[in-house]
Tab-separated table of C-alpha atoms and ligand atoms in Angstrom:
chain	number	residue	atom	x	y	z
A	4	UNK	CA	-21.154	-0.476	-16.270
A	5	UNK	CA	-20.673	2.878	-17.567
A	6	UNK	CA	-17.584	3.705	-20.131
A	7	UNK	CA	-15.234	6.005	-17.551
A	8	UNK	CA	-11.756	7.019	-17.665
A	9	UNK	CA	-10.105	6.425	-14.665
A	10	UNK	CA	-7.106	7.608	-13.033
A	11	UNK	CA	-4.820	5.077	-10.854
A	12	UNK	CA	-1.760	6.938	-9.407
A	13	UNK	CA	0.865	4.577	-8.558
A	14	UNK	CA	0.030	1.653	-10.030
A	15	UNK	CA	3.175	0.191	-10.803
A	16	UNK	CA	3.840	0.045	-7.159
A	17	UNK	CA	2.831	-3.214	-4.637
A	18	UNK	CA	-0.971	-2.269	-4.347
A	19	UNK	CA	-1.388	-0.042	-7.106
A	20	UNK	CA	-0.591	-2.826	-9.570
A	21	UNK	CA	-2.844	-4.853	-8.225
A	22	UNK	CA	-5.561	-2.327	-8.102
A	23	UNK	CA	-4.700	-1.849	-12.114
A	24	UNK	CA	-4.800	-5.557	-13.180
A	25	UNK	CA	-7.962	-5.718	-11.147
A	26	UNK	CA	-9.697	-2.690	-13.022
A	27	UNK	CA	-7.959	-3.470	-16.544
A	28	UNK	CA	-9.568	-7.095	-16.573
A	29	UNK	CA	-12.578	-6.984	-15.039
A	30	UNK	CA	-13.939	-3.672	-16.560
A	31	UNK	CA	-13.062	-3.602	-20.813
A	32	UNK	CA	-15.074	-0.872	-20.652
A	33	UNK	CA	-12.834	1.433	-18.578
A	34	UNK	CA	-9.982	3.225	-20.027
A	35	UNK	CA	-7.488	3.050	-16.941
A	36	UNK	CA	-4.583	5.360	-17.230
A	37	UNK	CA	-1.805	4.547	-14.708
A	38	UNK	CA	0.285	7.777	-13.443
A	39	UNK	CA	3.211	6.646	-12.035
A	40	UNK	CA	7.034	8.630	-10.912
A	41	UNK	CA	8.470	5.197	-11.005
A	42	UNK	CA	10.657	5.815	-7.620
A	43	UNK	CA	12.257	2.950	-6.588
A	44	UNK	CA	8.983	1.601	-5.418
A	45	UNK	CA	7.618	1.465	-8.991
A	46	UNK	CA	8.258	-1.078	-11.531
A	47	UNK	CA	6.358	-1.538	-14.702
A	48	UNK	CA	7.170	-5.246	-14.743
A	49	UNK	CA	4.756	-5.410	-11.944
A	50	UNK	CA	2.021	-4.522	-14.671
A	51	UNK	CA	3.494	-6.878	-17.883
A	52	UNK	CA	0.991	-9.090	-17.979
A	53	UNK	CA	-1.464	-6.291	-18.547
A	54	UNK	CA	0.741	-3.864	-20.837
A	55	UNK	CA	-0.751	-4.411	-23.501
A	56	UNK	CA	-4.337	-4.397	-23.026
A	57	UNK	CA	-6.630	-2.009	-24.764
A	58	UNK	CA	-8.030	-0.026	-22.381
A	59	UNK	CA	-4.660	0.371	-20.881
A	60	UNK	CA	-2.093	3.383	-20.824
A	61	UNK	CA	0.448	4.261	-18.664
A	62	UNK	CA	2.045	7.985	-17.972
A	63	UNK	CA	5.324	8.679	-16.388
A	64	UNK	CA	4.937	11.793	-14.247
A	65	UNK	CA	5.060	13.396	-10.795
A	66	UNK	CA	2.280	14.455	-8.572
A	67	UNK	CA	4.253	16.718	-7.648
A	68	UNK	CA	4.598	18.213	-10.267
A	69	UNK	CA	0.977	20.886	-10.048
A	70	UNK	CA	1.580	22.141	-13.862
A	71	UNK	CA	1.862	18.342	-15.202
A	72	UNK	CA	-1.127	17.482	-13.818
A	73	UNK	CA	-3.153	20.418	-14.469
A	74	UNK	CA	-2.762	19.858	-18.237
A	75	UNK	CA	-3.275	16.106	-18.074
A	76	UNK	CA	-6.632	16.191	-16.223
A	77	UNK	CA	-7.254	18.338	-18.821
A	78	UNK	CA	-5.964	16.431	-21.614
A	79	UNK	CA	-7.999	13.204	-20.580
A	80	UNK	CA	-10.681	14.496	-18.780
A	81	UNK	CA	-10.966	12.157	-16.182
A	82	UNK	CA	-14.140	10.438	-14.594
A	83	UNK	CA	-12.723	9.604	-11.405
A	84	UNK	CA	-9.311	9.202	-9.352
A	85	UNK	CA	-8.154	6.475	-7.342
A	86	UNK	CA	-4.887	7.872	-5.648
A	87	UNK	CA	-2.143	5.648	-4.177
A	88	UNK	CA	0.756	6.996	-5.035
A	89	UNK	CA	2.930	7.892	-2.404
A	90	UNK	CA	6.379	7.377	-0.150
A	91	UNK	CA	5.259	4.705	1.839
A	92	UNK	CA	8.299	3.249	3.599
A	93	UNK	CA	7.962	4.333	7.520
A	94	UNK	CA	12.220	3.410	7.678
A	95	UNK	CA	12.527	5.966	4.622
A	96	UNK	CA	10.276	9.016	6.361
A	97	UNK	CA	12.903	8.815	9.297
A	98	UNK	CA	15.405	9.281	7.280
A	99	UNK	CA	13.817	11.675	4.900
A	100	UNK	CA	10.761	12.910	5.932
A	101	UNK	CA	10.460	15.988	3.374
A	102	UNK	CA	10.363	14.040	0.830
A	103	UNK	CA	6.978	12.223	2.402
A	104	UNK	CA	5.662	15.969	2.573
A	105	UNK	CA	6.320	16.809	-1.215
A	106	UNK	CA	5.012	13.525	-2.471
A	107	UNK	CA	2.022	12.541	-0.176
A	108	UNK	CA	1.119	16.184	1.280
A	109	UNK	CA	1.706	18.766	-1.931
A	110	UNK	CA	0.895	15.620	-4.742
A	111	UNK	CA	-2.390	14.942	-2.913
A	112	UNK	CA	-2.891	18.860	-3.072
A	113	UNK	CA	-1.947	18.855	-6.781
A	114	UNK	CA	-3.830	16.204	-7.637
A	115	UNK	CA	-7.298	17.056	-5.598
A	116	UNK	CA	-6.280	21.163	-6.999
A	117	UNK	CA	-6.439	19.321	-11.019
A	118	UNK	CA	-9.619	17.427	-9.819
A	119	UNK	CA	-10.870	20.531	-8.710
A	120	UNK	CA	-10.121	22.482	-11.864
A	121	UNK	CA	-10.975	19.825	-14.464
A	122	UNK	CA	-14.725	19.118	-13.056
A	123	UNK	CA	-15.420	22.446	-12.196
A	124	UNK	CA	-19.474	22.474	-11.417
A	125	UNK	CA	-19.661	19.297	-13.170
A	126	UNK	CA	-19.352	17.619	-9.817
A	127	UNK	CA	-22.048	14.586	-10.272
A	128	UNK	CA	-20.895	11.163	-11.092
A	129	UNK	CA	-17.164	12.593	-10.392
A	130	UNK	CA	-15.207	10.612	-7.550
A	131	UNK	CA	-11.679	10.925	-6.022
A	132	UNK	CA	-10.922	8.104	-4.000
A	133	UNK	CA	-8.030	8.318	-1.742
A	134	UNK	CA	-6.034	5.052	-0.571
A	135	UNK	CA	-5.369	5.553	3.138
A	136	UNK	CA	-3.885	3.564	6.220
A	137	UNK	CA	-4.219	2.828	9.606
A	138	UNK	CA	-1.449	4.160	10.379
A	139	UNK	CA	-3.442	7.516	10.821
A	140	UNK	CA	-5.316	6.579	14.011
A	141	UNK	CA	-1.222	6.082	15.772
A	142	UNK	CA	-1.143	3.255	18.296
A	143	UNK	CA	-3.123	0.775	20.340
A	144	UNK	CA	-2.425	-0.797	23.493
A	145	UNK	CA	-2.953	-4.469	24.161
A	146	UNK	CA	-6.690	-3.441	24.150
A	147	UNK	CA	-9.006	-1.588	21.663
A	148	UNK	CA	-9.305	-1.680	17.661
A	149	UNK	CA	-9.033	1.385	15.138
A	150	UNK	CA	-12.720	2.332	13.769
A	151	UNK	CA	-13.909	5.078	11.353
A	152	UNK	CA	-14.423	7.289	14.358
A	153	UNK	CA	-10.834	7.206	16.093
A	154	UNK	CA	-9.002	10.002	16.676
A	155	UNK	CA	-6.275	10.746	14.013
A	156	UNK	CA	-2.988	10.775	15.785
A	157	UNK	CA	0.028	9.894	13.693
A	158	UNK	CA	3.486	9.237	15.271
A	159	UNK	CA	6.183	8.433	12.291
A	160	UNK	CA	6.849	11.239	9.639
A	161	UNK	CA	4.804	8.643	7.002
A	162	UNK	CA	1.785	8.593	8.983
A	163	UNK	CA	1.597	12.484	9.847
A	164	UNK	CA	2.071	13.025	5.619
A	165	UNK	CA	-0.702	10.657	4.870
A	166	UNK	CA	-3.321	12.137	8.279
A	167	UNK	CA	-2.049	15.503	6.436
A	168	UNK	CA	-3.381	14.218	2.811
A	169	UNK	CA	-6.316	12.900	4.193
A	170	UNK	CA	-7.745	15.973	5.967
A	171	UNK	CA	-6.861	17.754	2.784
A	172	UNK	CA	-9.457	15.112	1.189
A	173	UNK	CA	-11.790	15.967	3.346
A	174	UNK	CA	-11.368	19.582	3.365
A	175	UNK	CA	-11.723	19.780	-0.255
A	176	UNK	CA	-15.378	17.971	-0.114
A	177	UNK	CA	-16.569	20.343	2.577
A	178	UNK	CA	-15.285	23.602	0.797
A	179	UNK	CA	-15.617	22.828	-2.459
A	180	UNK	CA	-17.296	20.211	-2.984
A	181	UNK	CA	-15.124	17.761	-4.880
A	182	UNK	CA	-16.572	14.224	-4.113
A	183	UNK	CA	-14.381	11.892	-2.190
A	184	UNK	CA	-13.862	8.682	-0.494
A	185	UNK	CA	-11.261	7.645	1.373
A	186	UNK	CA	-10.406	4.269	2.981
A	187	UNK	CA	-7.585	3.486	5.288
A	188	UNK	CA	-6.526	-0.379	5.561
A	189	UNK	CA	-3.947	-2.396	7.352
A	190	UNK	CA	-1.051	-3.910	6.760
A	191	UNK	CA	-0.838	-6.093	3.084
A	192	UNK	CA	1.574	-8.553	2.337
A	193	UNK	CA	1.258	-10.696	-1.540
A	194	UNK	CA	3.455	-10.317	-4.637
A	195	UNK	CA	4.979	-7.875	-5.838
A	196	UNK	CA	5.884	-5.954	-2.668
A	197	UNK	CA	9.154	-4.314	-2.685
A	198	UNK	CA	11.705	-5.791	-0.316
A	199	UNK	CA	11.953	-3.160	2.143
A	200	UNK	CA	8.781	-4.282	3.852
A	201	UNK	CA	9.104	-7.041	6.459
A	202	UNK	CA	7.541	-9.856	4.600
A	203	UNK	CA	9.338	-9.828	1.264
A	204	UNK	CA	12.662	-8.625	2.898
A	205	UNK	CA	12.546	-11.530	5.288
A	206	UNK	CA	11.688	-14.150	2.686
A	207	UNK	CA	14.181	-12.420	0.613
A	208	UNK	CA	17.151	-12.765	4.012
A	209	UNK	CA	16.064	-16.129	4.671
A	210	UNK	CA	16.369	-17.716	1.118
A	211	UNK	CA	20.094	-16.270	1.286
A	212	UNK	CA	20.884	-17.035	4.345
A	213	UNK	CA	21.292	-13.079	5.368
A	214	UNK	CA	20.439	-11.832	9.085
A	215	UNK	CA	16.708	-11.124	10.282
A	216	UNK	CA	16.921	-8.070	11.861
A	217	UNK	CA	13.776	-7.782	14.172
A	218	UNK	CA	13.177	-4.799	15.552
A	219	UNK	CA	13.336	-4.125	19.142
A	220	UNK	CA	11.898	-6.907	20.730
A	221	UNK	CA	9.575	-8.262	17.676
A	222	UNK	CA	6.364	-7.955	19.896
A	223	UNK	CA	4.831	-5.164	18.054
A	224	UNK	CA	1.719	-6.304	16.660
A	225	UNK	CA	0.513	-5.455	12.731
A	226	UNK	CA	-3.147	-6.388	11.185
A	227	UNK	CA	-2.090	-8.327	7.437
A	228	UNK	CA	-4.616	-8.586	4.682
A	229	UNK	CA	-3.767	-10.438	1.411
A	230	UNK	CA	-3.593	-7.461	-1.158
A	231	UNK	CA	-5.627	-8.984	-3.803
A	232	UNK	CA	-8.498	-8.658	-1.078
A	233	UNK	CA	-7.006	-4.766	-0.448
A	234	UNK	CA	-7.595	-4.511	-4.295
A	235	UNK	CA	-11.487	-5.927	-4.245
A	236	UNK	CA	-12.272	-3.648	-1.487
A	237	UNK	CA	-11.378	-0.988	-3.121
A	238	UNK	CA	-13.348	-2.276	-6.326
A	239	UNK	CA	-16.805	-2.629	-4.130
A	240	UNK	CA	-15.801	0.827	-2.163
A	241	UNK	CA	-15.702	2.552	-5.650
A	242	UNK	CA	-18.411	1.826	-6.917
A	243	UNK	CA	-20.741	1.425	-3.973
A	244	UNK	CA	-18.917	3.311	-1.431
A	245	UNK	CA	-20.851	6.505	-0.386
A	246	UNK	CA	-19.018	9.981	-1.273
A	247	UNK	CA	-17.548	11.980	1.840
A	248	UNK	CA	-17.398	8.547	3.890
A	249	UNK	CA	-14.418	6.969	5.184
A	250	UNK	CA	-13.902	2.635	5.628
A	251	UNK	CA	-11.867	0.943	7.226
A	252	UNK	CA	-10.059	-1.953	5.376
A	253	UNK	CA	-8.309	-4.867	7.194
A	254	UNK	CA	-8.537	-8.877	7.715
A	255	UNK	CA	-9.143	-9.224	11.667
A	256	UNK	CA	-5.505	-11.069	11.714
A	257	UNK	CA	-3.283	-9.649	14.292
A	258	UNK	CA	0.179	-11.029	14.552
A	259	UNK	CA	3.096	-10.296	17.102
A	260	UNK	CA	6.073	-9.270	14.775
A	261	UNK	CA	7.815	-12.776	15.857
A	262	UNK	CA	5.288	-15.080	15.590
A	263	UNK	CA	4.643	-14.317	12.004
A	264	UNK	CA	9.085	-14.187	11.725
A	265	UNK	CA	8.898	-17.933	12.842
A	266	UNK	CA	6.046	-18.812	10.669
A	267	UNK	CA	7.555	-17.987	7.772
A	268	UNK	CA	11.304	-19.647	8.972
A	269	UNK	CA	9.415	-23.000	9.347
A	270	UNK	CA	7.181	-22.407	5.672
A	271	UNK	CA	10.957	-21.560	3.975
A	272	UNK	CA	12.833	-24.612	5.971
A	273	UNK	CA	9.554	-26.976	4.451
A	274	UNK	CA	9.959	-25.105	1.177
A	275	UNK	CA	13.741	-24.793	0.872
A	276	UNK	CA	14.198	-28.660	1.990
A	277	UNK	CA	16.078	-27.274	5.424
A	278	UNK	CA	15.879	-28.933	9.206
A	279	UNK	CA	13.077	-27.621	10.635
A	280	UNK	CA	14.661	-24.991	13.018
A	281	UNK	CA	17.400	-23.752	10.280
A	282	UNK	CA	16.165	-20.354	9.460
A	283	UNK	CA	15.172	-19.451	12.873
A	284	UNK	CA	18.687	-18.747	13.661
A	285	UNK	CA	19.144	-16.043	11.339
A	286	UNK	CA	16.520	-14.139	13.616
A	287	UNK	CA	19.057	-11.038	15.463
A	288	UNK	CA	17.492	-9.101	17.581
A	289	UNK	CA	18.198	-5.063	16.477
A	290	UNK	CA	17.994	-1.394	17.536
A	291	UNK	CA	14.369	-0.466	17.350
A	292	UNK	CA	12.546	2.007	15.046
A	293	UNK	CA	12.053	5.040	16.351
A	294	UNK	CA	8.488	5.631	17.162
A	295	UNK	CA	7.425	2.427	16.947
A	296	UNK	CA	3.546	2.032	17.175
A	297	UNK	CA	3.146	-0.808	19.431
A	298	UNK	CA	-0.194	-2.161	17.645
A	299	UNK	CA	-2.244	-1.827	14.518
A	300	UNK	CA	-6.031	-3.614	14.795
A	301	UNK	CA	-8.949	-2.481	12.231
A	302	UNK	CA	-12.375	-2.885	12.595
A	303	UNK	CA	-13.919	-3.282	8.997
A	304	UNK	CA	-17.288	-3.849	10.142
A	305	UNK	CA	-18.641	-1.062	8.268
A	306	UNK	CA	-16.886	-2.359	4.988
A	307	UNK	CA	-18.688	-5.724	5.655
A	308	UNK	CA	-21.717	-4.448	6.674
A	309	UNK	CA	-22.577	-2.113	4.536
A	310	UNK	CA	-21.041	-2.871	1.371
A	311	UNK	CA	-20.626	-6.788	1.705
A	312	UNK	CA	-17.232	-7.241	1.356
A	313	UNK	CA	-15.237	-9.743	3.127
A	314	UNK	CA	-11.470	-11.286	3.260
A	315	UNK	CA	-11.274	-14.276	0.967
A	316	UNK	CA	-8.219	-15.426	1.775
A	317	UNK	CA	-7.512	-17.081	5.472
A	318	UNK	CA	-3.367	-16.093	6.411
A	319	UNK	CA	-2.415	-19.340	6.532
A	320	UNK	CA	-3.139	-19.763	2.622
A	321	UNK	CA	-2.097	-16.363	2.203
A	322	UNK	CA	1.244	-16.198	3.451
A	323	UNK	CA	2.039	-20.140	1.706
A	324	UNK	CA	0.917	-18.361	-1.507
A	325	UNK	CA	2.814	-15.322	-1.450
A	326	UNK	CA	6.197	-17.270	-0.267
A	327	UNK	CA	5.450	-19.602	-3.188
A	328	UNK	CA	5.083	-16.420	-5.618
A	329	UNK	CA	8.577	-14.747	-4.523
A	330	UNK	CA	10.468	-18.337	-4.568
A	331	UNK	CA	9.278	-18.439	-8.027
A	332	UNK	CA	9.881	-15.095	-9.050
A	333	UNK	CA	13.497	-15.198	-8.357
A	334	UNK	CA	14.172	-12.741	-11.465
A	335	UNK	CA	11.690	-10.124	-10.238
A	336	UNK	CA	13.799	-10.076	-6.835
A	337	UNK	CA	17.023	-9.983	-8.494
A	338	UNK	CA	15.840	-6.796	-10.865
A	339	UNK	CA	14.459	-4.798	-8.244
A	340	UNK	CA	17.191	-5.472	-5.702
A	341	UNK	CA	19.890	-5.077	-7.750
A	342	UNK	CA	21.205	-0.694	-8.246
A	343	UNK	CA	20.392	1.062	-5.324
A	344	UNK	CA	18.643	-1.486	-3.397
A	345	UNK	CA	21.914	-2.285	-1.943
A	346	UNK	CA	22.902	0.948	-0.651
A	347	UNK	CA	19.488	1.588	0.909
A	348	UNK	CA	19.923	-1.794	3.126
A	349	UNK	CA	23.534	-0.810	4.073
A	350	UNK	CA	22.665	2.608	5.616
A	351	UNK	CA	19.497	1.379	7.377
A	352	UNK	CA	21.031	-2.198	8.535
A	353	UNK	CA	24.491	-1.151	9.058
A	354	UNK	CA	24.073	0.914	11.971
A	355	UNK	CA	22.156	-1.134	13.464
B	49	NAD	P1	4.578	1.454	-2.965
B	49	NAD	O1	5.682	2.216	-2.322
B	49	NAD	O2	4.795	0.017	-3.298
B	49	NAD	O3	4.164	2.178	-4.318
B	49	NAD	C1	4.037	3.573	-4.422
B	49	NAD	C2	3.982	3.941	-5.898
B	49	NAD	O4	3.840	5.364	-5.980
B	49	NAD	C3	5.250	3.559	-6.662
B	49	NAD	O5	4.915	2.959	-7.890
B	49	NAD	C4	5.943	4.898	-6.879
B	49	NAD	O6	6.728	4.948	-8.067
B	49	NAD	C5	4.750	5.860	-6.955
B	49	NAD	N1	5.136	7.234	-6.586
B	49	NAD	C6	5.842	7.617	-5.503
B	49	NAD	N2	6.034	8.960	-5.521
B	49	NAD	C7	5.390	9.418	-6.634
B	49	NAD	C8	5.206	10.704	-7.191
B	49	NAD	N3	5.728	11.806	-6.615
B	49	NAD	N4	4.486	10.831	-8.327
B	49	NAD	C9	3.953	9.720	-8.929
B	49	NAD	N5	4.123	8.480	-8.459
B	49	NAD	C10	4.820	8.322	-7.328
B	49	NAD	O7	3.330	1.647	-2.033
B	49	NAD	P2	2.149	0.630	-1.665
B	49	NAD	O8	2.562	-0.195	-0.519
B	49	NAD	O9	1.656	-0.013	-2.898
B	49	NAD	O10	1.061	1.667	-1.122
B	49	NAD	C11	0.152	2.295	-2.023
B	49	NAD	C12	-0.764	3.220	-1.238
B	49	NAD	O11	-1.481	2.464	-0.269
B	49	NAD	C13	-0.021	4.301	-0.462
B	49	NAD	O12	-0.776	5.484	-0.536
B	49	NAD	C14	0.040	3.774	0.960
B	49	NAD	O13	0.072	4.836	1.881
B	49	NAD	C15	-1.255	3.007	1.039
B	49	NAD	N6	-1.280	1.864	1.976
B	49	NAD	C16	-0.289	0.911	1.929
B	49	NAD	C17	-0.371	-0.192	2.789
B	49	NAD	C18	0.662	-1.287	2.766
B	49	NAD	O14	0.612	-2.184	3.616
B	49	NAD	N7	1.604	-1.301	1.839
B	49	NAD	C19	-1.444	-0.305	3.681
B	49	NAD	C20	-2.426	0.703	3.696
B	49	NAD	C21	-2.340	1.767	2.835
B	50	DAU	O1	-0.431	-0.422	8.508
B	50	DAU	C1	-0.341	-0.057	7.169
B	50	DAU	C2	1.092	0.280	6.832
B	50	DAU	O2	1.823	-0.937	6.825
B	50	DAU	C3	1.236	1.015	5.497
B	50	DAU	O3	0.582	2.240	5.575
B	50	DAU	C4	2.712	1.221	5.150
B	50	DAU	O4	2.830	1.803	3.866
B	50	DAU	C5	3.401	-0.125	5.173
B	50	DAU	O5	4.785	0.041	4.926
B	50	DAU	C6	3.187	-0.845	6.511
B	50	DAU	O6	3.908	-0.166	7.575
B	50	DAU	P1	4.722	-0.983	8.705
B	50	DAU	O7	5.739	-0.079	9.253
B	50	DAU	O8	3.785	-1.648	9.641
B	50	DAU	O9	5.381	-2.141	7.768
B	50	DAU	P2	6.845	-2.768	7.716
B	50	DAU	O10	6.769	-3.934	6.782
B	50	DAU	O11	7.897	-1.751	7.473
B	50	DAU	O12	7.048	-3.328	9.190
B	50	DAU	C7	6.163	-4.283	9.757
B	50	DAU	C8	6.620	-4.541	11.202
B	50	DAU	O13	7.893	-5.227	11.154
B	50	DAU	C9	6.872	-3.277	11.994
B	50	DAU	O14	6.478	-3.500	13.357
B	50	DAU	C10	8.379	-3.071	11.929
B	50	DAU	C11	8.913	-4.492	11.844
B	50	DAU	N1	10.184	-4.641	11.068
B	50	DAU	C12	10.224	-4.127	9.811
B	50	DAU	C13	11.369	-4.223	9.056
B	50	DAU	C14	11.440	-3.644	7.664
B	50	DAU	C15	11.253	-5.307	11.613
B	50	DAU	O15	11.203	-5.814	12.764
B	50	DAU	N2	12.405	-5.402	10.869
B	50	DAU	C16	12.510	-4.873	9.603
B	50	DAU	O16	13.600	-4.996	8.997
């Protein structure tokens, strides 16, 4: 493998460390530089196994910020970009939804605008990779399954930001040229996740007792793939993925929003030595999102086909594993939900 110096933005958030620790270890050769705001999304401890590594360094800056990363593209000259930082919490775009435009619209633009700049007509061997979802392609009916060729039509404030960065993607390969990939993936659950997201925030409720407040009536359906498998697809995609395409990413494991709630009540009853049936009566039944996609399926044929990459982790495992990891992690939780953490889940439970 080639020596390269690679940008990851947001790696000290859920998949971005993952993606890091993933690049760090298995390529000694790479210099990884992790660019990260550190929001409340982004936590270095998420990375402190790898701090100290050699061909590790991390930078605390904003995307959005055009003039920061102007001179750091620059400064390190880059081989190649793998981009995931961004707002990602749908609840949070309702509420805010400008600040999705600044950070995954204009920090895309930045970034691809730095790109742009820094490799000038030395365009070979370059890459920007952009970290998509599924969210792009909007919603499904009980029928059907997103492909590579469906329509883009976002419905939350988060989804139209990151359809919006992805055309930008594109648009800067076809006018100027600036190599790209892009791949947009399901839903991930695993460590490190911040507890604003269903899975963590329910394992989080249900170890302390708290309310499970299920959305409408918890029949909305969501695609989960382990995120270490997230991470090793976007491994194979870089570095056999073929520039200007798109893949879809995603585990073929569809689950109604309650189902998967009462899967992980009877796991934590085993786990926390309750009667089976305990934490199933924290489950209340809440005002629903606004916008709510019904359904999320991907079809990552292509992905498998083409570049030979497949799940390695069955949900069963998966979701066992990833309870175990925040049961044992108890200080992680306490850190990142301690500050404004509370706050947040007053104004967007409360009212409710
Ligand atoms: P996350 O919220 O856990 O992490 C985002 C990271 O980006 C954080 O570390 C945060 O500090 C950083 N960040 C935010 N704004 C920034 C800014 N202006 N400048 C620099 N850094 C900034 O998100 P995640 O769930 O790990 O998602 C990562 C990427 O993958 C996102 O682009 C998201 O759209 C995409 N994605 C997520 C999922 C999922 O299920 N979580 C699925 C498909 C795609
Ligand atoms: O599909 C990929 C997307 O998955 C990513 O692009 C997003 O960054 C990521 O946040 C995720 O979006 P969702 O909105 O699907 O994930 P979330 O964990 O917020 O919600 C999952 C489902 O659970 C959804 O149908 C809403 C529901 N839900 C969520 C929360 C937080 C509840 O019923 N109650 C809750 O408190």
């Amino acid at each position: 493998m080639k020596n390269k110096t690679i940008l990851i933005t947001g790696g000290a958030g859920f998949i971005g460390s993952h993606v890091v620790r993933l690049f760090v270890t298995k390529y000694p050769n790479y210099h990884i530089v992790n660019l990260d705001k550190l929001t409340y999304a982004g936590n270095l401890a998420n990375l402190k196994d790898i701090e100290n590594q050699p061909n590790y360094e991390f930078v605390k800056a904003d995307i959005v910020d055009s003039e920061a990363m102007f001179q750091l593209f620059e400064e390190k000259q880059f081989d190649a970009v793998i981009h995931l930082a961004a707002e990602s919490h749908v609840d949070r775009s309702i509420t805010n939804p400008t600040e999705f435009v600044f950070t995954n619209v204009i920090g895309t633009v930045n970034l691809l605008n730095a790109a742009k700049n820094s490799w000038k007509d030395k365009l070979e061997d370059k890459l920007f990779y952009h970290i998509s979802t599924d969210e792009v392609y909007g919603s499904l009916g009980e029928e059907g399954i997103f492909t590579e060729n469906t329509k883009y039509d976002p419905h939350s404030p988060y989804s139209a930001s990151k359809a919006s960065s992805d055309h930008f993607v594109r648009a800067y390969y076809d006018t100027f040229g600036v190599p790209s990939l892009i791949s947009n993936c399901s839903n991930n659950y695993g460590s490190f996740q911040f507890p604003e997201k269903l899975i963590p925030l329910f394992i989080n409720n249900i170890k302390n007792n708290k309310l499970l407040p299920v959305y409408g009536k918890g029949e909305n359906i969501r695609d989960w793939l382990w995120v270490e498998d997230h991470a090793r697809a976007i491994d194979v995609i870089f570095h056999q993925g073929k520039v200007g395409e798109t893949y879809n990413i995603g585990g073929h494991n569809e689950w109604k929003n309650i189902d998967l709630i009462k899967i992980m009540c009877a796991i934590m009853d085993r786990k926390l030595g309750r009667d089976l049936g305990t934490s199933e009566k924290l489950i209340t039944y809440v005002k629903d999102r606004a916008g709510h996609d019904l359904r999320y399926a991907i079809d990552s044929t292509k992905l498998q086909k083409e570049l030979n990459w497949i799940p390695s982790l069955q949900f069963e495992e998966g979701i066992e594993k990833t309870i175990d990891w925040y049961l044992e992690n108890e200080t992680w939780m306490q850190n990142v939900t301690s500050g404004d953490y509370q706050k947040y889940y007053e104004n967007q439970y409360q009212k409710r």
